Coordinates of C-alpha atoms in Angstrom, one line a residue:
X230 CA -11.3 11.0 18.7
X231 CA -10.0 14.4 17.6
X232 CA -11.0 18.0 17.7
X233 CA -12.3 19.0 14.2
X234 CA -13.2 22.2 12.4
X235 CA -14.6 21.9 8.9
X236 CA -14.3 25.0 6.9
X237 CA -16.7 25.5 3.9
X238 CA -15.1 27.7 1.3
X239 CA -18.2 29.3 -0.2
X240 CA -18.1 30.9 -3.6
X241 CA -20.3 33.8 -2.3
X242 CA -20.5 35.2 -5.8
X243 CA -22.8 38.3 -5.8
X244 CA -24.9 39.1 -8.8
X245 CA -26.0 42.7 -9.3
X246 CA -29.6 43.1 -10.3
X247 CA -32.0 45.9 -11.2
X248 CA -33.5 45.7 -7.8
X249 CA -30.4 45.2 -5.7
X250 CA -27.9 42.4 -4.9
X251 CA -28.6 38.6 -4.7
X252 CA -26.7 35.5 -4.1
X253 CA -25.7 33.2 -7.0
X254 CA -28.3 30.6 -7.8
X255 CA -28.5 27.8 -5.3
X256 CA -28.9 24.5 -7.1
X257 CA -29.4 22.6 -3.9
X258 CA -32.2 24.8 -2.8
X259 CA -30.9 25.1 0.8
X260 CA -29.9 28.7 0.8
X261 CA -26.1 28.2 0.3
X262 CA -23.8 29.2 -2.5
X263 CA -21.8 26.6 -4.4
X264 CA -18.9 25.2 -2.3
X265 CA -15.7 24.9 -4.3
X266 CA -13.6 23.6 -1.5
X267 CA -13.6 22.0 2.0
X268 CA -10.9 22.3 4.6
X269 CA -10.9 19.8 7.5
X270 CA -8.6 20.8 10.4
X271 CA -8.1 18.2 13.1
X272 CA -6.1 18.3 16.4
X273 CA -5.1 14.7 16.6
X274 CA -3.0 14.6 19.7
X275 CA -2.6 17.2 22.4
X276 CA -0.5 17.4 25.6
X277 CA 0.3 20.2 28.1
X278 CA 2.7 22.0 25.9
X279 CA 2.0 21.0 22.3
X280 CA -0.2 19.2 19.8
X281 CA -0.2 17.6 16.3
X282 CA -2.8 18.5 13.7
X283 CA -3.9 17.2 10.3
X284 CA -5.4 19.3 7.6
X285 CA -7.2 17.9 4.5
X286 CA -8.1 20.0 1.6
X287 CA -10.7 18.8 -0.9
X288 CA -11.1 20.8 -4.1
X289 CA -14.5 21.0 -5.8
X290 CA -13.6 24.0 -8.0
X291 CA -11.3 24.3 -10.9
X292 CA -8.1 22.2 -11.0
X293 CA -5.0 23.7 -9.4
X294 CA -1.3 23.3 -10.1
X295 CA -0.4 25.0 -6.8
X296 CA -2.3 25.8 -3.6
X297 CA -1.9 27.7 -0.4
X298 CA -4.0 27.5 2.8
X299 CA -3.8 30.2 5.4
X300 CA -5.2 30.7 8.9
X301 CA -4.4 32.6 12.1
X302 CA -4.3 31.6 15.7
X303 CA -6.0 33.5 18.5
X304 CA -3.5 32.2 21.1
X305 CA 0.2 31.6 21.2
X306 CA 0.4 28.5 19.1
X307 CA 3.7 28.1 17.2
X308 CA 4.3 25.6 14.4
X309 CA 7.5 23.7 15.0
X310 CA 7.6 21.2 12.2
X311 CA 5.4 19.9 9.4
X312 CA 5.0 17.3 6.7
X313 CA 3.6 17.2 3.2
X314 CA 3.5 21.0 3.0
X315 CA 5.8 23.9 3.3
X316 CA 4.6 25.6 6.5
X317 CA 5.7 29.0 7.6
X318 CA 4.4 31.3 10.4
X319 CA 4.6 35.1 10.9
X320 CA 3.2 36.1 14.3
X321 CA -0.2 34.4 14.5
X322 CA -0.5 33.9 10.8
X323 CA 0.3 30.5 9.3
X324 CA 0.7 29.6 5.6
X325 CA 0.8 26.0 4.3
X326 CA 1.9 25.8 0.7
X327 CA 2.2 22.7 -1.5
X328 CA 5.4 20.7 -1.9
X329 CA 6.7 20.1 -5.4
X330 CA 5.2 16.6 -5.4
X331 CA 1.6 17.5 -4.3
X332 CA 0.9 20.8 -6.0
X333 CA -1.7 19.3 -8.4
X334 CA -5.1 19.4 -6.9
X335 CA -7.8 18.3 -9.4
X336 CA -11.5 18.9 -9.2
X337 CA -12.8 16.5 -6.6
X338 CA -9.2 15.7 -5.4
X339 CA -7.9 16.0 -1.9
X340 CA -4.5 16.7 -0.3
X341 CA -3.5 16.2 3.3
X342 CA -0.7 17.7 5.4
X343 CA 0.1 17.9 9.1
X344 CA 2.2 19.7 11.6
X345 CA 3.3 19.8 15.2
X346 CA 3.0 23.0 17.3
X347 CA 3.6 24.3 20.8
X348 CA 1.2 26.3 22.9
X349 CA 0.3 27.2 26.4
X350 CA -3.0 28.0 28.0
X351 CA -5.9 27.3 25.6
X352 CA -5.4 25.7 22.2
X353 CA -8.3 27.4 20.5
X354 CA -9.2 26.2 17.0
X355 CA -8.6 28.7 14.1
X356 CA -11.6 30.9 13.4
X357 CA -11.1 31.3 9.6
X358 CA -9.2 29.8 6.7
X359 CA -8.4 30.8 3.2
X360 CA -7.5 28.7 0.2
X361 CA -5.7 30.8 -2.4
X362 CA -7.2 33.9 -1.0
X363 CA -10.8 32.7 -0.8
X364 CA -12.2 33.3 2.7
X365 CA -13.7 30.3 4.5
X366 CA -17.1 30.1 6.2
X367 CA -16.7 27.8 9.2
X368 CA -18.9 24.9 10.1
X369 CA -18.1 23.2 13.4
X370 CA -19.9 20.1 12.3
X371 CA -22.9 20.5 14.6
X372 CA -21.5 18.6 17.5
X373 CA -18.7 20.9 18.6
X374 CA -15.1 19.8 19.4
X375 CA -14.5 16.5 21.1
X376 CA -11.8 15.6 23.7
X377 CA -8.4 15.6 21.9
X378 CA -6.9 13.2 24.5
X379 CA -9.5 10.5 23.8
X380 CA -7.6 7.9 21.7
X381 CA -10.9 6.8 20.1
X382 CA -12.1 3.3 19.6
X383 CA -9.7 0.4 19.2
X384 CA -10.7 -2.9 17.8
X385 CA -9.3 -6.4 18.2
X386 CA -6.0 -7.1 16.5
X387 CA -5.5 -10.3 14.5
X388 CA -3.2 -12.9 16.0
X389 CA -0.7 -12.8 13.2
X390 CA -0.8 -9.7 11.0
X391 CA 1.1 -11.5 8.2
X392 CA -1.4 -14.3 8.0
X393 CA -3.4 -14.1 4.8
X394 CA -1.9 -10.8 3.8
X395 CA 0.4 -9.4 1.1
X396 CA 3.3 -7.2 2.3
X397 CA 4.1 -3.8 1.0
X398 CA 6.8 -3.5 -1.6
X399 CA 8.8 -0.2 -1.2
X400 CA 8.8 1.4 -4.7
X401 CA 12.0 3.2 -4.0
X402 CA 14.0 0.1 -2.9
X403 CA 12.3 -1.9 -5.7
X404 CA 13.5 0.5 -8.3
X405 CA 17.1 0.3 -7.1
X406 CA 17.0 -3.5 -7.0
X407 CA 15.5 -3.7 -10.5
X408 CA 18.2 -1.4 -11.9
X409 CA 20.9 -3.9 -10.9
X410 CA 21.9 -6.7 -13.2
X411 CA 19.7 -9.7 -12.2
X412 CA 18.0 -7.6 -9.6
X413 CA 14.5 -8.0 -11.1
X414 CA 14.5 -11.5 -9.6
X415 CA 13.9 -10.0 -6.1
X416 CA 12.7 -6.4 -6.9
X417 CA 9.2 -7.5 -6.0
X418 CA 10.0 -8.6 -2.5
X419 CA 8.7 -6.6 0.5
X420 CA 11.2 -4.8 2.7
X421 CA 11.1 -2.5 5.7
X422 CA 10.6 1.3 5.4
X423 CA 13.2 2.9 7.7
X424 CA 12.2 6.1 9.6
X425 CA 15.8 6.7 10.9
X426 CA 15.5 10.5 11.5
X427 CA 12.9 13.1 11.9
X428 CA 13.2 14.3 8.3
X429 CA 12.4 10.8 7.0
X430 CA 8.8 11.3 8.2
X431 CA 8.3 13.8 5.4
X432 CA 10.8 12.3 3.0
X433 CA 14.5 13.1 2.5
X434 CA 15.9 14.8 -0.6
X435 CA 12.7 14.5 -2.5
X436 CA 12.1 10.9 -1.6
X437 CA 8.9 9.3 -0.2
X438 CA 7.7 10.2 3.3
X439 CA 5.6 8.2 5.6
X440 CA 2.3 9.3 4.1
X441 CA 3.6 8.7 0.6
X442 CA 4.4 5.1 1.5
X443 CA 1.1 4.5 3.2
X444 CA -0.7 6.0 0.2
X445 CA 1.2 3.7 -2.1
X446 CA 0.4 0.8 0.2
X447 CA -3.3 1.5 -0.2
X448 CA -2.9 1.2 -4.0
X449 CA -1.0 -2.1 -3.6
X450 CA -3.6 -3.4 -1.2
X451 CA -6.4 -3.8 -3.5
X452 CA -9.3 -5.8 -2.0
X453 CA -7.1 -8.0 0.2
X454 CA -5.1 -7.5 3.4
X455 CA -1.7 -5.8 3.3
X456 CA 1.1 -5.3 5.9
X457 CA 3.3 -2.3 5.9
X458 CA 6.6 -2.7 7.7
X459 CA 8.1 0.4 9.4
X460 CA 11.3 0.6 11.3
X461 CA 11.1 3.1 14.2
X462 CA 14.7 4.0 14.7
X463 CA 15.7 7.3 16.3
X464 CA 16.3 6.9 20.0
X465 CA 18.3 9.5 21.9
X466 CA 21.9 8.3 22.0
X467 CA 21.0 5.7 19.4
X468 CA 23.1 2.5 19.1
X469 CA 25.5 3.4 21.9
X470 CA 28.0 0.6 21.0
X471 CA 28.4 1.4 17.3
X472 CA 29.2 4.6 15.6
X473 CA 28.1 3.8 12.0
X474 CA 24.4 3.9 13.1
X475 CA 24.5 6.8 15.6
X476 CA 21.5 9.1 15.3
X477 CA 20.7 12.7 15.3
X478 CA 19.4 13.0 18.9
X479 CA 21.8 13.3 21.8
X480 CA 21.5 11.1 24.9
X481 CA 19.3 13.6 26.8
X482 CA 17.0 14.6 23.9
X483 CA 14.0 12.4 24.9
X484 CA 11.7 15.4 24.6
X485 CA 12.5 15.9 21.0
X486 CA 12.2 12.1 20.4
X487 CA 8.7 12.3 21.7
X488 CA 7.4 15.5 20.2
X489 CA 9.3 15.8 16.9
X490 CA 9.5 12.1 16.0
X491 CA 7.0 9.7 17.7
X492 CA 4.1 12.1 17.9
X493 CA 4.0 13.0 14.2
X494 CA 4.4 9.3 13.3
X495 CA 1.5 8.4 15.6
X496 CA -0.7 11.1 14.2
X497 CA -0.2 9.8 10.7
X498 CA -0.8 6.2 11.6
X499 CA -4.0 7.2 13.4
X500 CA -5.4 8.8 10.2
X501 CA -8.6 6.9 9.4
X502 CA -7.5 6.9 5.8
X503 CA -5.0 4.1 6.7
X504 CA -7.2 2.1 9.0
X505 CA -7.5 -0.8 6.5
X506 CA -3.7 -1.4 6.5
X507 CA -1.9 -3.7 8.9
X508 CA 1.0 -1.6 10.1
X509 CA 3.9 -3.5 11.7
X510 CA 6.4 -1.3 13.6
X511 CA 9.8 -2.7 14.5
X512 CA 10.7 -0.7 17.6
X513 CA 14.2 0.6 18.0
X514 CA 16.7 -2.0 16.9
X515 CA 20.2 -2.2 18.5
X516 CA 19.1 -0.5 21.7
X517 CA 17.8 -2.4 24.8
X518 CA 20.3 -5.3 24.7
X519 CA 23.1 -2.8 24.8
X520 CA 22.1 -1.9 28.4
X521 CA 22.9 -5.5 29.4
X522 CA 25.9 -6.4 27.3
X523 CA 27.8 -3.2 26.9
X524 CA 27.7 -1.5 30.3
X525 CA 29.4 -1.6 33.6
X526 CA 32.5 -3.7 34.2
X527 CA 32.2 -5.9 31.1
X528 CA 35.1 -5.7 28.7
X529 CA 32.6 -4.9 26.0
X530 CA 31.3 -1.8 27.8
X531 CA 31.3 1.7 26.3
X532 CA 31.0 5.0 28.0
X533 CA 28.0 5.9 25.8
X534 CA 26.1 2.8 26.9
X535 CA 26.8 3.5 30.5
X536 CA 25.3 7.0 30.0
X537 CA 22.1 5.5 28.4
X538 CA 21.8 2.9 31.2
X539 CA 22.1 5.7 33.8
X540 CA 19.5 8.1 32.3
X541 CA 17.0 5.4 31.3
X542 CA 16.1 7.1 28.0
X543 CA 16.2 3.9 26.0
X544 CA 13.5 2.4 28.2
X545 CA 11.5 5.6 28.3
X546 CA 11.8 6.1 24.6
X547 CA 10.7 2.6 23.7
X548 CA 7.9 2.7 26.2
X549 CA 6.6 6.0 24.8
X550 CA 6.7 4.7 21.2
X551 CA 4.9 1.5 22.2
X552 CA 2.2 3.5 24.1
X553 CA 1.6 6.1 21.3
X554 CA 1.8 3.9 18.3
X555 CA -0.1 1.0 19.9
X556 CA -3.2 3.2 20.4
X557 CA -4.2 2.5 16.8
X558 CA -6.1 -0.7 16.3
X559 CA -4.3 -1.6 13.1
X560 CA -0.7 -1.0 14.4
X561 CA 1.3 -4.1 15.6
X562 CA 4.4 -3.3 17.7
X563 CA 7.4 -5.7 17.6
X564 CA 10.4 -4.8 19.9
X565 CA 13.9 -5.6 18.6
X566 CA 15.3 -8.7 20.4
X567 CA 18.9 -8.6 19.2
X568 CA 20.1 -12.0 18.0
X569 CA 21.6 -15.2 19.3
X570 CA 25.2 -14.0 18.9
X571 CA 24.4 -11.1 21.2
X572 CA 22.1 -12.2 24.0
X573 CA 22.1 -16.0 23.6
X574 CA 24.5 -16.5 26.5
X575 CA 23.2 -17.4 30.0
X576 CA 24.2 -14.1 31.6
X577 CA 22.5 -12.0 28.8
X578 CA 19.3 -14.0 28.1
X579 CA 17.0 -13.5 31.0
X580 CA 18.5 -10.0 31.8
X581 CA 17.7 -8.8 28.3
X582 CA 14.1 -10.0 28.6
X583 CA 13.8 -8.1 32.0
X584 CA 15.1 -4.9 30.4
X585 CA 12.5 -5.3 27.6
X586 CA 9.7 -5.8 30.2
X587 CA 10.9 -2.6 31.9
X588 CA 10.7 -0.7 28.7
X589 CA 7.3 -2.1 27.8
X590 CA 5.9 -0.8 31.1
X591 CA 7.4 2.7 30.9
X592 CA 5.8 6.0 29.8
X593 CA 2.3 4.6 30.0
X594 CA 3.0 1.5 27.9
X595 CA 1.8 -2.0 29.0
X596 CA 2.6 -5.4 27.7
X597 CA -0.6 -5.3 25.8
X598 CA 1.1 -2.7 23.5
X599 CA 3.6 -5.4 22.4
X600 CA 2.4 -7.8 19.7
X601 CA 5.8 -9.5 19.5
X602 CA 9.5 -9.3 19.0
X603 CA 12.0 -9.4 16.1
X604 CA 15.3 -11.2 16.0
X605 CA 18.4 -10.7 13.7
X606 CA 17.3 -7.3 12.4
X607 CA 20.0 -6.1 9.9
X608 CA 22.2 -9.0 11.1
X609 CA 23.7 -12.1 9.5
X610 CA 23.1 -15.0 11.9
X611 CA 22.1 -18.1 10.1
X612 CA 18.5 -19.1 10.3
X613 CA 19.2 -22.8 11.0
X614 CA 22.5 -24.6 11.4
X615 CA 21.8 -28.1 10.3
X616 CA 25.3 -29.6 10.7
X617 CA 25.8 -29.4 14.4
X618 CA 23.9 -28.7 17.7
X619 CA 24.9 -27.6 21.1
X620 CA 24.2 -31.2 22.3
X621 CA 27.0 -32.7 20.1
X622 CA 30.3 -33.7 21.5
X623 CA 33.5 -34.2 19.6
X624 CA 36.8 -35.6 20.9
X625 CA 35.4 -35.4 24.5
X626 CA 34.4 -31.7 24.2
X627 CA 30.9 -30.2 23.8
X628 CA 30.2 -28.0 20.8
X629 CA 29.6 -25.2 23.3
X630 CA 33.3 -25.3 24.0
X631 CA 34.2 -24.5 20.4
X632 CA 35.7 -21.0 19.7
X633 CA 32.7 -20.2 17.4
X634 CA 29.9 -21.1 19.8
X635 CA 31.9 -20.0 22.8
X636 CA 29.4 -21.4 25.4
X637 CA 26.4 -19.8 23.8
X638 CA 23.1 -21.7 24.4
X639 CA 22.1 -21.2 20.8
X640 CA 23.7 -21.8 17.4
X641 CA 21.2 -20.1 15.1
X642 CA 18.3 -17.7 14.9
X643 CA 15.3 -20.0 14.7
X644 CA 16.2 -21.9 17.9
X645 CA 17.1 -18.6 19.6
X646 CA 13.8 -16.9 18.6
X647 CA 11.7 -19.8 19.8
X648 CA 13.7 -20.0 23.1
X649 CA 13.7 -16.3 23.7
X650 CA 9.9 -16.2 23.1
X651 CA 9.5 -18.6 26.0
X652 CA 11.7 -16.5 28.2
X653 CA 9.7 -13.3 27.4
X654 CA 6.5 -15.0 28.3
X655 CA 8.1 -16.2 31.6
X656 CA 9.1 -12.6 32.2
X657 CA 5.6 -11.3 31.9
X658 CA 4.8 -10.7 28.3
X659 CA 1.5 -12.1 26.9
X660 CA 1.6 -15.8 25.9
X661 CA 0.3 -15.0 22.4
X662 CA 3.3 -12.9 21.3
X663 CA 4.9 -13.8 18.0
X664 CA 8.4 -13.6 16.7
X665 CA 9.8 -12.2 13.5
X666 CA 13.2 -13.1 12.0
X667 CA 15.0 -10.9 9.6
X668 CA 16.3 -13.3 6.9
X669 CA 17.4 -10.6 4.4
X670 CA 21.1 -11.4 4.6
X671 CA 21.6 -14.7 6.5
X672 CA 21.4 -17.2 3.6
X673 CA 25.1 -17.9 3.4
X674 CA 24.8 -19.9 0.2
X675 CA 27.2 -20.1 -2.8
X676 CA 30.3 -22.2 -3.1
X677 CA 31.3 -21.7 0.5
X678 CA 28.2 -23.3 2.0
X679 CA 29.2 -26.6 3.6
X680 CA 27.3 -29.8 2.5
X681 CA 27.8 -31.5 5.8
X682 CA 29.6 -31.5 9.2
X683 CA 33.2 -30.8 9.5
X684 CA 35.8 -33.5 10.4
X685 CA 35.6 -34.9 13.9
X686 CA 39.3 -34.5 14.7
X687 CA 38.5 -31.8 17.2
X688 CA 35.5 -29.6 18.1
X689 CA 36.7 -26.5 16.3
X690 CA 37.3 -28.4 13.1
X691 CA 33.9 -30.0 13.4
X692 CA 32.0 -26.7 13.9
X693 CA 34.0 -24.6 11.5
X694 CA 33.8 -27.2 8.8
X695 CA 30.0 -27.4 9.1
X696 CA 28.7 -24.0 9.9
X697 CA 26.8 -22.1 7.3
X698 CA 27.5 -18.7 8.9
X699 CA 31.0 -17.9 7.4
X700 CA 31.7 -14.8 9.4
X701 CA 35.1 -14.6 11.1
X702 CA 33.4 -14.0 14.4
X703 CA 29.7 -14.0 15.4
X704 CA 30.2 -10.4 16.7
X705 CA 30.9 -9.1 13.2
X706 CA 27.9 -7.1 11.9
X707 CA 29.0 -4.6 9.2
X708 CA 28.7 -5.4 5.4
X709 CA 29.9 -8.9 5.9
X710 CA 31.9 -10.5 3.1
X711 CA 30.4 -13.7 1.7
X712 CA 26.8 -13.1 3.0
X713 CA 23.8 -14.0 0.9
X714 CA 20.1 -13.5 0.8
X715 CA 18.2 -15.8 3.1
X716 CA 14.7 -17.3 3.2
X717 CA 12.2 -15.2 1.2
X718 CA 9.6 -13.4 3.3
X719 CA 6.8 -15.7 4.3
X720 CA 4.1 -15.9 7.0
X721 CA 3.9 -18.6 9.8
X722 CA 7.0 -20.6 8.8
X723 CA 7.6 -22.3 12.1
X724 CA 6.1 -22.6 15.6
X725 CA 6.0 -19.3 17.4
X726 CA 7.2 -17.4 14.4
X727 CA 4.8 -14.9 12.8
X728 CA 7.0 -14.4 9.7
X729 CA 10.4 -14.4 8.1
X730 CA 10.8 -10.8 6.9
X731 CA 13.3 -8.6 5.0
X732 CA 13.4 -5.7 7.4
X733 CA 16.8 -4.6 6.3
X734 CA 16.5 -3.9 2.6
X735 CA 19.2 -5.9 0.8
X736 CA 21.8 -3.6 -0.8
X737 CA 21.6 -0.9 1.8
X738 CA 24.9 -0.4 3.6
X739 CA 25.5 -1.0 7.3
X740 CA 28.1 1.7 7.5
X741 CA 30.9 3.4 5.6
X742 CA 34.2 1.6 5.3
X743 CA 36.1 4.9 5.8
X744 CA 35.1 8.2 7.3
X745 CA 32.6 10.2 5.2
X746 CA 31.4 13.6 6.4
X747 CA 27.6 13.8 6.4
X748 CA 24.7 15.6 7.9
X749 CA 22.8 12.4 8.9
X750 CA 24.5 12.0 12.3
X751 CA 26.3 8.9 11.2
X752 CA 29.8 8.3 12.5
X753 CA 32.6 6.1 11.2
X754 CA 32.8 2.7 13.0
X755 CA 36.0 0.8 12.5
X756 CA 33.9 -2.4 12.4
X757 CA 33.0 -1.4 8.9
X758 CA 36.7 -1.0 7.9
X759 CA 38.0 -4.3 6.4
X760 CA 41.5 -3.6 7.8
X761 CA 40.3 -3.3 11.4
X762 CA 41.6 -5.9 13.7
X763 CA 38.7 -5.8 16.1
X764 CA 37.8 -5.2 19.8
X765 CA 36.4 -7.3 22.7
X766 CA 33.0 -7.4 21.1
X767 CA 34.3 -9.5 18.2
X768 CA 37.1 -11.3 20.0
X769 CA 39.7 -9.0 18.5
X770 CA 39.3 -10.5 15.1
X771 CA 39.3 -8.9 11.7
X772 CA 35.9 -7.1 10.9
X773 CA 35.1 -9.2 7.8
X774 CA 33.6 -6.1 6.2
X775 CA 33.5 -5.3 2.5
X776 CA 35.6 -2.4 1.2
X777 CA 34.4 0.8 -0.4
X778 CA 31.1 0.9 1.5
X779 CA 28.9 4.1 1.6
X780 CA 27.1 5.5 4.7
X781 CA 24.6 3.3 6.4
X782 CA 21.3 3.2 4.6
X783 CA 22.9 4.2 1.3
X784 CA 22.9 1.9 -1.8
X785 CA 25.8 -0.5 -2.0
X786 CA 25.8 -2.2 -5.4
X787 CA 28.7 -4.5 -4.7
X788 CA 27.0 -5.8 -1.6
X789 CA 23.7 -6.3 -3.4
X790 CA 25.4 -8.3 -6.1
X791 CA 27.1 -10.5 -3.5
X792 CA 23.9 -11.1 -1.7
X793 CA 22.2 -12.4 -4.9
X794 CA 25.2 -14.5 -5.8
X795 CA 25.3 -16.2 -2.4
X796 CA 21.5 -16.5 -1.9
X797 CA 20.2 -19.5 -0.1
X798 CA 17.7 -20.8 -1.2
X799 CA 19.4 -19.9 -4.5
X800 CA 17.8 -17.4 -6.9
X801 CA 16.4 -19.0 -10.1

């Protein structure tokens, strides 16, 4: 539930008569003038030092090409950020003006915007509003304000949100794909929407923000069910083992993560307007497994990961996101679970599940806030290696002894996801959790795809000759040469798997192949440089990265063309 103040913007037109002054005719016969506009102001979330609010303006008067809503606070509220409106404040007075994309407000039309603010003491609701200078008469709705901390009713979630549902096609990605030669073959596929910085909530450089995507999803939904896939990706000290995807928040900025990032997202997702959507959130990729594999005395450790392990902000951030986002009945949280080439080894497997349980029970979250996990996000590990298994032996040696497998318990993502699901349940997660696998770039088709096992002369020849995954080393992760599109998104493809998904939009770079100054917080990681000879995390091998790559998340045409060429199953 949320605190609400509905403001009726009365015309209050006065008509001078011979015997005095009278109100304009009241066609409804209830003693009120015509109402050209309604403003609904809601405090959606409130805590000790701040709150988020949503404002909806419905225009019943003449159509407008621009609009401006104003109000004043009686207390010390200060707006700190906003979305879908240009919000400014002078003293107690606040002005919210339209953005370039939502200035048109037709008769009977509505527009919504929101903001986050700080306060201390009492957070009193504004007493008056104006729309384009017209003063508002205020109606509290008869029942008075309700408790802003009450999360409201939550209903049962479906077992698999993808079952029987379409999945949202991001219009921005679709347009880029369609503009590529041959790209129309996949431009209609659903991909993830990445919220990788605070500004992405409102939209970056004139692009679509979160509300824009959700509004577009309502249009795509029609009368059936529709899933929207969001990537929640902005932890403090993000991706401590890779520079290309570093984020805007420093290691200690957990407060900003909560109030400037998660809280505004949660407020938007809680809007009843979007209650009919199934919203899947992929929570903080490339985070929790780092605390196991890249800390302490391990040769793969980094000082940045040691810092994040010591301060606990990865667990706290993930827990806070699970707690706040999971309050909505139509939100399905999936935690990132790395991939088999990261945590498939005996000393990483159970330890990673334990860290994920720690995060899922932090900051008010419980395991009930976790609907499942996702493997291989933005990675390249093959879905299923058919030409060898870890149970094979060649020339007296187990496949696990090969340089490629290197004693891993798993050789591909399907077996890993199913095995890790069992481990997660053993660790204390609900038995009904489902797994997602990102298959956007793990097809490994084309002429390099082996038709069968390698020669049995020795175990390395056998594995290398038969493996679909053609990377130089399983630790290589940036813009991999030779990769192809994998299985198309589909629901319930295998036991324990809720869906194959394309969370990483094909054609979006993993990182720049050379240093590019930017204001996005993204550094230069040598693993994206094709000349780099590696580090302990990839066995000191060449990076296998494509040349001339742009910043992570930016469009990389050459990669997109390669992914289509090497798609498996092949594109028709």
